[in-house]
């Protein structure tokens, strides 16, 4: 049995799970009422994926990213995307400088992308030119300028935010760039009790400093544990069937997919889903991935990867509605029991 | 369990099919002696096929393991056990339990029971009920009775022979037995054909009766005329009329149109006809009586046929009309046909007296009076002399103007009627007047060429 297929022992997994628990605890303490969202973002980071945060202004998108940077003791940069922002403003640029010997040469001045966590605030306000400059950084974790490729710091995450309203003067992200985000996470409004806690506990909305920080070694340890979270074949098969079923011409595609989806998810989605399911199992303290892990991360992984047709727009159906029905219709075990036959646990 | 489920569902369908097959066989023939053996044999084949199907559909070990993992909420540990060593996590696998497979088989059992009941019913139901179901009868009894009555009447009136009537009656009987609700069109078509054949025969007989009635009426008309001839009538006319009547009656006898005539009268008529002698005037009264009786018989026949819808009512009315004695013109035509000259004819008819239809005075009891012209007072149109019209070639040209017409207040204007708005010698058909404010423009347009 090779090292990669070795199952983690409890004593190896438990410290990692404990670390994730502490990170979540810090996040939950800093930002109130967002436990599930924190969990998703942590899963995204453990999967080394980029996350697109979508929500109305004032819901705490930027605060969340800042808090993550603080908790993880990682370098953090923020770029406010505007229509006149140029690629050089993000990636960096070459400046003609005079050296000590009196010669003049082009010196590379790194942009804000050379960091661990990049907050691309309101990314859809930048021009397509600037948006596409992010493609290489997100996929290859490197920047190529004047024929020279420079690697970005490891780890590198892009946490982008966009506002679903005020669409005038914006440039919606192209599908190719959307596909590079592991998750698209929706920020919903918090309920009244959480609001009351925020008002009473946070003067001027200041986020308290974390009491504990995850250092680089811990993060690397978490990444190494992630490598050993085992994905059983039936679960891999379920992920593959699930992604395939998002295509309208697939035999297992349920009726809503066939009716409303124009293009389904890419193989990159299946890879992302497997990785995110592993992270979910790690956070849950399990050395193996189960069906429930896949179900938990399926919506944020797939919701921005389904391209719906005009019929869906006419019928006011969104990707979440289609995904709900897809997850409901697809049998995870592949057993395909008839309707009048069911399994019941032994008492 | 899955085999039992499939077997039960298939058996339900199989039993229903067997029931239908048994019903069809019982209706068309009888069940073979060892039919149950065939049934059992096919059941064994059916169960074998169900077993084979479930073997093919048996879930793989991987699927069972995945199901076991999911039902126990093992989080993938059970699935991983097939690929990696999970001993380190044995503690978490201690409480695993096999889930129960539960089948809600109420519908399958219910279907099987229904199929069994259906099969039992198809095997136990009496054949006559089954045939009743298979061949619903067609209610045509009343129509058959009507057709049979028509045949009887045609036979009574000697329109149909006894053999022909018997053939038709047996055909009706066969139709009644074979009539089913599955194919009513066929039965109704046959019935319509039979009724139409009866009606054709009856109409043919009625047409013949019409001809006989016309001949009988002619003879009666002449007989009446001779009977009412005054005693002082010219002997030649009476003799000639009696000869004519005798010829008519002999024709009737030859055509079998005159029946129930006493044999001695019949013989005397034939002898007189052969010798070209007038018939005996003493025989006139019984002859007239026989003629009337024959006419009555024909009318009764027509009424009977009409009442039974064998001939149209119009034809019966036509026959009745043909039996009524016509007026003087018919008698005149009849006598003219018998060779009476104009003068003889006038004399003969005058001898019959007024009120029986004369030559010039028309029918009626009294003489028709002519010679009193109608008074035209208040009815005639008042004569009025119309003003003479003047043709164009006689019209006088009073003058030519190119100016707009002027209202003259009732005075005479130039260019009236057809010449209105026309220019003499120009051949213009312009009818629209040119308004004064346009006149200058129009003039300039037409004068351009001259410039």
Coordinates of C-alpha atoms in Angstrom, one line a residue, chain A:
Chain A
X1 CA 0.0 0.0 0.0
X2 CA 1.6 3.3 -1.0
X3 CA 2.0 6.3 1.2
X4 CA -0.7 8.3 -0.6
X5 CA -3.3 5.6 -0.1
X6 CA -2.5 5.2 3.6
X7 CA -5.4 6.1 5.9
X8 CA -4.6 8.7 8.5
X9 CA -4.4 7.5 12.0
X10 CA -6.6 9.1 14.7
X11 CA -3.5 10.6 16.3
X12 CA -2.5 12.2 13.0
X13 CA -5.9 13.6 12.2
X14 CA -7.1 14.8 15.6
X15 CA -4.5 17.7 15.9
X16 CA -5.5 18.9 12.4
X17 CA -9.1 18.8 13.2
X18 CA -8.4 20.6 16.4
X19 CA -6.6 23.4 14.5
X20 CA -9.5 23.8 12.2
X21 CA -11.8 24.0 15.2
X22 CA -9.7 26.7 16.7
X23 CA -9.7 28.7 13.4
X24 CA -13.4 28.4 13.2
X25 CA -13.8 29.5 16.8
X26 CA -11.7 32.6 16.2
X27 CA -13.7 33.4 13.1
X28 CA -17.0 32.9 14.8
X29 CA -15.8 35.1 17.7
X30 CA -14.8 37.9 15.4
X31 CA -17.8 37.8 13.0
X32 CA -21.1 36.9 14.6
X33 CA -23.8 34.8 13.1
X34 CA -21.8 33.4 10.2
X35 CA -20.7 30.0 11.4
X36 CA -21.7 28.1 8.3
X37 CA -20.1 30.7 6.1
X38 CA -16.9 30.5 8.1
X39 CA -16.8 26.8 7.7
X40 CA -17.2 27.0 3.9
X41 CA -14.5 29.6 3.6
X42 CA -12.1 27.5 5.7
X43 CA -12.9 24.5 3.6
X44 CA -12.1 26.6 0.5
X45 CA -8.8 27.7 1.9
X46 CA -7.9 24.2 2.9
X47 CA -8.7 23.1 -0.6
X48 CA -6.3 25.9 -1.8
X49 CA -9.1 27.4 -3.8
X50 CA -10.2 30.9 -4.6
X51 CA -13.6 32.1 -3.3
X52 CA -16.0 34.5 -4.7
X53 CA -18.1 36.3 -2.0
X54 CA -21.3 37.7 -3.3
X55 CA -23.6 39.8 -1.2
X56 CA -25.0 43.2 -0.5
X57 CA -22.8 46.0 0.9
X58 CA -22.3 46.1 4.6
X59 CA -22.7 42.4 5.2
X60 CA -19.1 41.9 6.3
X61 CA -17.4 40.5 3.2
X62 CA -14.3 42.6 3.6
X63 CA -14.3 42.1 7.4
X64 CA -14.3 38.4 6.9
X65 CA -11.3 38.5 4.6
X66 CA -9.4 40.7 6.9
X67 CA -10.2 38.5 9.8
X68 CA -9.0 35.4 8.0
X69 CA -5.7 37.2 7.2
X70 CA -5.3 38.0 10.9
X71 CA -6.3 34.6 12.2
X72 CA -4.0 32.8 9.7
X73 CA -1.1 35.2 10.2
X74 CA -0.8 35.5 6.5
X75 CA 0.1 38.5 4.3
X76 CA -3.0 40.3 3.2
X77 CA -3.6 42.8 0.4
X78 CA -6.6 44.5 -0.7
X79 CA -7.3 46.0 -4.1
X80 CA -10.4 48.0 -4.8
X81 CA -11.4 47.2 -8.3
X82 CA -12.5 50.2 -10.4
X83 CA -13.2 50.7 -14.1
X84 CA -9.8 52.5 -14.6
X85 CA -7.8 50.0 -12.7
X86 CA -5.0 48.6 -15.1
X87 CA -3.4 45.2 -15.0
X88 CA -0.2 46.8 -13.9
X89 CA -1.9 48.2 -10.8
X90 CA -2.6 44.6 -9.7
X91 CA 0.3 42.6 -11.0
X92 CA 3.1 45.0 -10.7
X93 CA 5.1 47.0 -13.3
X94 CA 8.6 47.7 -14.5
X95 CA 10.1 51.0 -13.6
X96 CA 13.1 52.6 -15.1
X97 CA 15.6 53.2 -12.3
X98 CA 19.1 54.3 -12.0
X99 CA 21.4 51.8 -10.3
X100 CA 24.3 52.6 -8.0
X101 CA 26.7 52.3 -10.9
X102 CA 24.8 55.0 -12.7
X103 CA 23.2 52.6 -15.3
X104 CA 19.6 52.6 -15.9
X105 CA 17.6 49.5 -15.9
X106 CA 14.0 48.3 -15.7
X107 CA 13.2 47.2 -12.1
X108 CA 10.2 45.2 -11.4
X109 CA 7.9 46.7 -8.8
X110 CA 5.6 43.9 -7.5
X111 CA 1.9 44.7 -7.4
X112 CA -0.5 43.8 -4.5
X113 CA -1.1 40.4 -6.0
X114 CA 2.2 39.3 -4.5
X115 CA 0.7 38.3 -1.2
X116 CA -0.9 35.3 0.5
X117 CA -4.5 36.5 0.6
X118 CA -5.7 39.0 -2.0
X119 CA -9.0 40.7 -1.4
X120 CA -10.3 41.7 -4.8
X121 CA -13.0 44.0 -3.7
X122 CA -15.9 44.5 -6.2
X123 CA -14.0 42.6 -8.8
X124 CA -16.8 43.0 -11.4
X125 CA -16.2 46.8 -11.5
X126 CA -12.8 46.4 -13.2
X127 CA -12.5 46.2 -17.0
X128 CA -12.3 42.8 -18.7
X129 CA -8.6 43.5 -19.4
X130 CA -7.8 43.8 -15.7
X131 CA -10.1 40.9 -14.8
X132 CA -8.3 38.7 -17.3
X133 CA -4.9 39.7 -15.8
X134 CA -6.1 37.7 -12.8
X135 CA -6.5 34.5 -14.7
X136 CA -2.8 33.4 -14.6
X137 CA -2.4 34.4 -11.0
X138 CA -5.4 32.3 -10.0
X139 CA -4.6 29.2 -12.0
X140 CA -0.8 29.2 -12.2
X141 CA -0.1 31.1 -9.0
X142 CA 2.5 33.1 -10.9
X143 CA 2.8 36.4 -12.8
X144 CA 4.5 36.6 -16.2
X145 CA 5.7 40.1 -17.3
X146 CA 8.2 41.0 -20.0
X147 CA 8.8 37.3 -20.6
X148 CA 9.7 36.6 -17.0
X149 CA 7.5 34.4 -14.8
X150 CA 7.5 35.2 -11.1
X151 CA 5.9 32.8 -8.6
X152 CA 3.4 34.1 -6.1
X153 CA 3.9 33.4 -2.4
X154 CA 2.5 30.1 -1.2
X155 CA -0.2 29.8 -0.1
X156 CA -2.0 32.2 -2.4
X157 CA -5.7 32.8 -2.2
X158 CA -8.0 35.2 -4.0
X159 CA -11.0 36.2 -2.1
X160 CA -13.1 38.3 -4.4
X161 CA -16.3 40.1 -3.6
X162 CA -19.0 41.4 -5.9
X163 CA -22.2 43.2 -5.4
X164 CA -25.3 41.6 -7.0
X165 CA -27.0 45.0 -7.3
X166 CA -25.9 48.2 -8.9
X167 CA -25.0 46.3 -12.1
X168 CA -24.7 49.5 -14.2
X169 CA -21.0 50.2 -15.1
X170 CA -19.9 46.7 -14.1
X171 CA -18.4 44.0 -16.2
X172 CA -19.8 40.6 -15.2
X173 CA -17.1 38.0 -14.8
X174 CA -16.7 35.7 -17.8
X175 CA -17.4 32.0 -17.4
X176 CA -13.7 31.2 -17.8
X177 CA -12.8 33.3 -14.8
X178 CA -15.8 32.2 -12.7
X179 CA -14.7 28.6 -13.2
X180 CA -11.4 29.4 -11.5
X181 CA -13.2 30.2 -8.3
X182 CA -13.7 27.1 -6.1
X183 CA -16.7 28.4 -4.3
X184 CA -19.2 31.2 -4.9
X185 CA -20.6 31.9 -1.5
X186 CA -23.7 34.0 -1.0
X187 CA -23.8 36.4 1.9
X188 CA -27.3 36.6 3.4
X189 CA -28.6 39.1 5.9
X190 CA -28.2 38.1 9.5
X191 CA -31.2 37.8 11.8
X192 CA -32.3 40.3 14.4
X193 CA -30.7 38.6 17.4
X194 CA -27.3 38.6 15.7
X195 CA -27.7 42.2 14.8
X196 CA -28.5 43.0 18.4
X197 CA -25.3 41.3 19.5
X198 CA -23.3 43.2 16.9
X199 CA -24.8 46.5 18.0
X200 CA -24.3 46.0 21.7
X201 CA -20.9 44.3 21.5
X202 CA -19.1 46.1 18.6
X203 CA -18.7 49.9 18.9
X204 CA -18.5 51.3 15.3
X205 CA -18.4 47.7 14.0
X206 CA -14.8 47.2 15.0
X207 CA -13.7 43.5 14.6
X208 CA -11.8 42.4 17.7
X209 CA -8.3 41.1 17.2
X210 CA -8.0 37.3 17.2
X211 CA -6.9 35.7 20.5
X212 CA -5.1 32.9 18.6
X213 CA -3.3 32.7 15.3
X214 CA -2.6 29.9 12.9
X215 CA 1.0 30.1 11.8
X216 CA 2.6 29.0 8.5
X217 CA 3.8 25.6 10.0
X218 CA 0.3 24.8 11.2
X219 CA -1.1 25.7 7.8
X220 CA 1.4 23.5 6.1
X221 CA 0.6 20.7 8.5
X222 CA -3.1 21.1 7.6
X223 CA -2.2 20.9 3.9
X224 CA -0.2 17.8 4.5
X225 CA -3.1 16.1 6.3
X226 CA -5.4 17.1 3.5
X227 CA -3.2 15.1 1.1
X228 CA -4.1 11.9 3.1
X229 CA -7.8 12.3 3.4
X230 CA -9.1 9.3 1.5
X231 CA -11.6 9.5 -1.3
X232 CA -13.3 6.1 -1.7
X233 CA -14.3 4.9 -5.2
X234 CA -18.0 5.0 -4.7
X235 CA -17.8 8.7 -3.6
X236 CA -15.5 9.5 -6.5
X237 CA -18.1 7.8 -8.7
X238 CA -20.8 9.9 -7.2
X239 CA -18.9 13.1 -7.8
X240 CA -18.3 12.1 -11.4
X241 CA -21.9 11.2 -11.9
X242 CA -23.1 14.4 -10.2
X243 CA -20.9 16.6 -12.4
X244 CA -21.9 14.7 -15.5
X245 CA -25.6 15.0 -14.6
X246 CA -25.3 18.8 -14.8
X247 CA -25.1 18.4 -18.6
X248 CA -28.5 18.5 -20.2
X249 CA -27.7 15.6 -22.6
X250 CA -26.5 13.2 -19.9
X251 CA -28.6 10.1 -19.3
X252 CA -28.8 10.7 -15.6
X253 CA -29.7 14.4 -15.9
X254 CA -33.0 15.1 -14.2
X255 CA -35.8 17.0 -15.9
X256 CA -34.9 20.5 -14.5
X257 CA -31.3 20.1 -15.8
X258 CA -32.4 19.0 -19.2
X259 CA -34.9 21.9 -19.3
X260 CA -33.0 24.8 -17.9
X261 CA -29.2 24.2 -18.2
X262 CA -27.4 25.1 -21.4
X263 CA -23.9 24.1 -20.4
X264 CA -23.0 22.0 -17.4
X265 CA -20.0 22.0 -15.1
X266 CA -16.4 21.4 -16.3
X267 CA -14.0 18.7 -15.1
X268 CA -12.4 21.4 -13.0
X269 CA -15.6 21.4 -11.0
X270 CA -15.2 17.7 -10.3
X271 CA -11.6 18.2 -9.2
X272 CA -12.7 21.1 -7.0
X273 CA -15.6 19.1 -5.5
X274 CA -13.3 16.2 -4.6
X275 CA -10.8 18.6 -3.0
X276 CA -13.5 20.5 -1.1
X277 CA -15.1 17.2 0.1
X278 CA -11.8 16.2 1.5
X279 CA -11.5 19.5 3.4
X280 CA -15.0 19.0 4.7
X281 CA -14.2 15.6 6.0
X282 CA -11.1 17.0 7.7
X283 CA -13.0 19.7 9.4
X284 CA -15.5 17.0 10.5
X285 CA -12.7 14.9 11.9
X286 CA -12.9 12.0 9.5
X287 CA -10.1 10.4 7.5
X288 CA -12.4 9.4 4.6
X289 CA -14.8 11.3 2.5
X290 CA -18.5 10.3 2.6
X291 CA -21.5 11.2 0.5
X292 CA -22.6 13.8 3.0
X293 CA -19.3 15.7 2.5
X294 CA -20.0 15.9 -1.2
X295 CA -23.6 17.0 -0.6
X296 CA -22.4 19.7 1.8
X297 CA -20.1 21.4 -0.7
X298 CA -21.9 20.6 -4.0
X299 CA -24.0 23.8 -4.1
X300 CA -21.2 26.4 -3.5
X301 CA -18.9 24.5 -6.0
X302 CA -21.5 24.1 -8.8
X303 CA -23.8 27.1 -8.5
X304 CA -21.6 29.5 -10.5
X305 CA -20.6 26.8 -13.0
X306 CA -24.1 26.1 -14.5
X307 CA -24.9 28.2 -17.5
X308 CA -28.7 28.4 -17.6
X309 CA -30.7 29.0 -20.7
X310 CA -33.3 31.6 -21.4
X311 CA -36.1 29.3 -20.4
X312 CA -34.8 29.4 -16.8
X313 CA -34.8 33.2 -16.9
X314 CA -38.4 33.1 -18.2
X315 CA -39.4 30.7 -15.4
X316 CA -37.4 32.6 -12.8
X317 CA -35.3 29.5 -12.0
X318 CA -31.8 30.0 -10.6
X319 CA -28.9 27.6 -10.4
X320 CA -29.6 26.9 -6.7
X321 CA -33.1 25.6 -7.6
X322 CA -31.7 23.4 -10.3
X323 CA -29.0 22.0 -8.0
X324 CA -31.5 21.2 -5.3
X325 CA -33.5 19.1 -7.6
X326 CA -30.4 17.5 -9.1
X327 CA -29.1 16.4 -5.6
X328 CA -32.6 15.2 -4.8
X329 CA -32.9 13.1 -7.9
X330 CA -29.4 11.5 -8.2
X331 CA -29.0 8.3 -6.1
X332 CA -25.6 8.7 -4.4
X333 CA -25.0 4.9 -3.9
X334 CA -26.1 4.0 -7.5
X335 CA -28.3 1.3 -6.1
X336 CA -31.4 2.7 -7.7
X337 CA -33.9 1.1 -5.4
X338 CA -37.5 1.1 -6.7
X339 CA -40.0 3.5 -5.1
X340 CA -41.7 0.8 -3.1
X341 CA -38.5 -0.5 -1.6
X342 CA -36.5 1.4 1.0
X343 CA -33.7 0.8 3.5
X344 CA -34.4 1.3 7.2
X345 CA -31.8 1.3 10.0
X346 CA -31.9 -1.7 12.4
X347 CA -33.2 -0.7 15.8

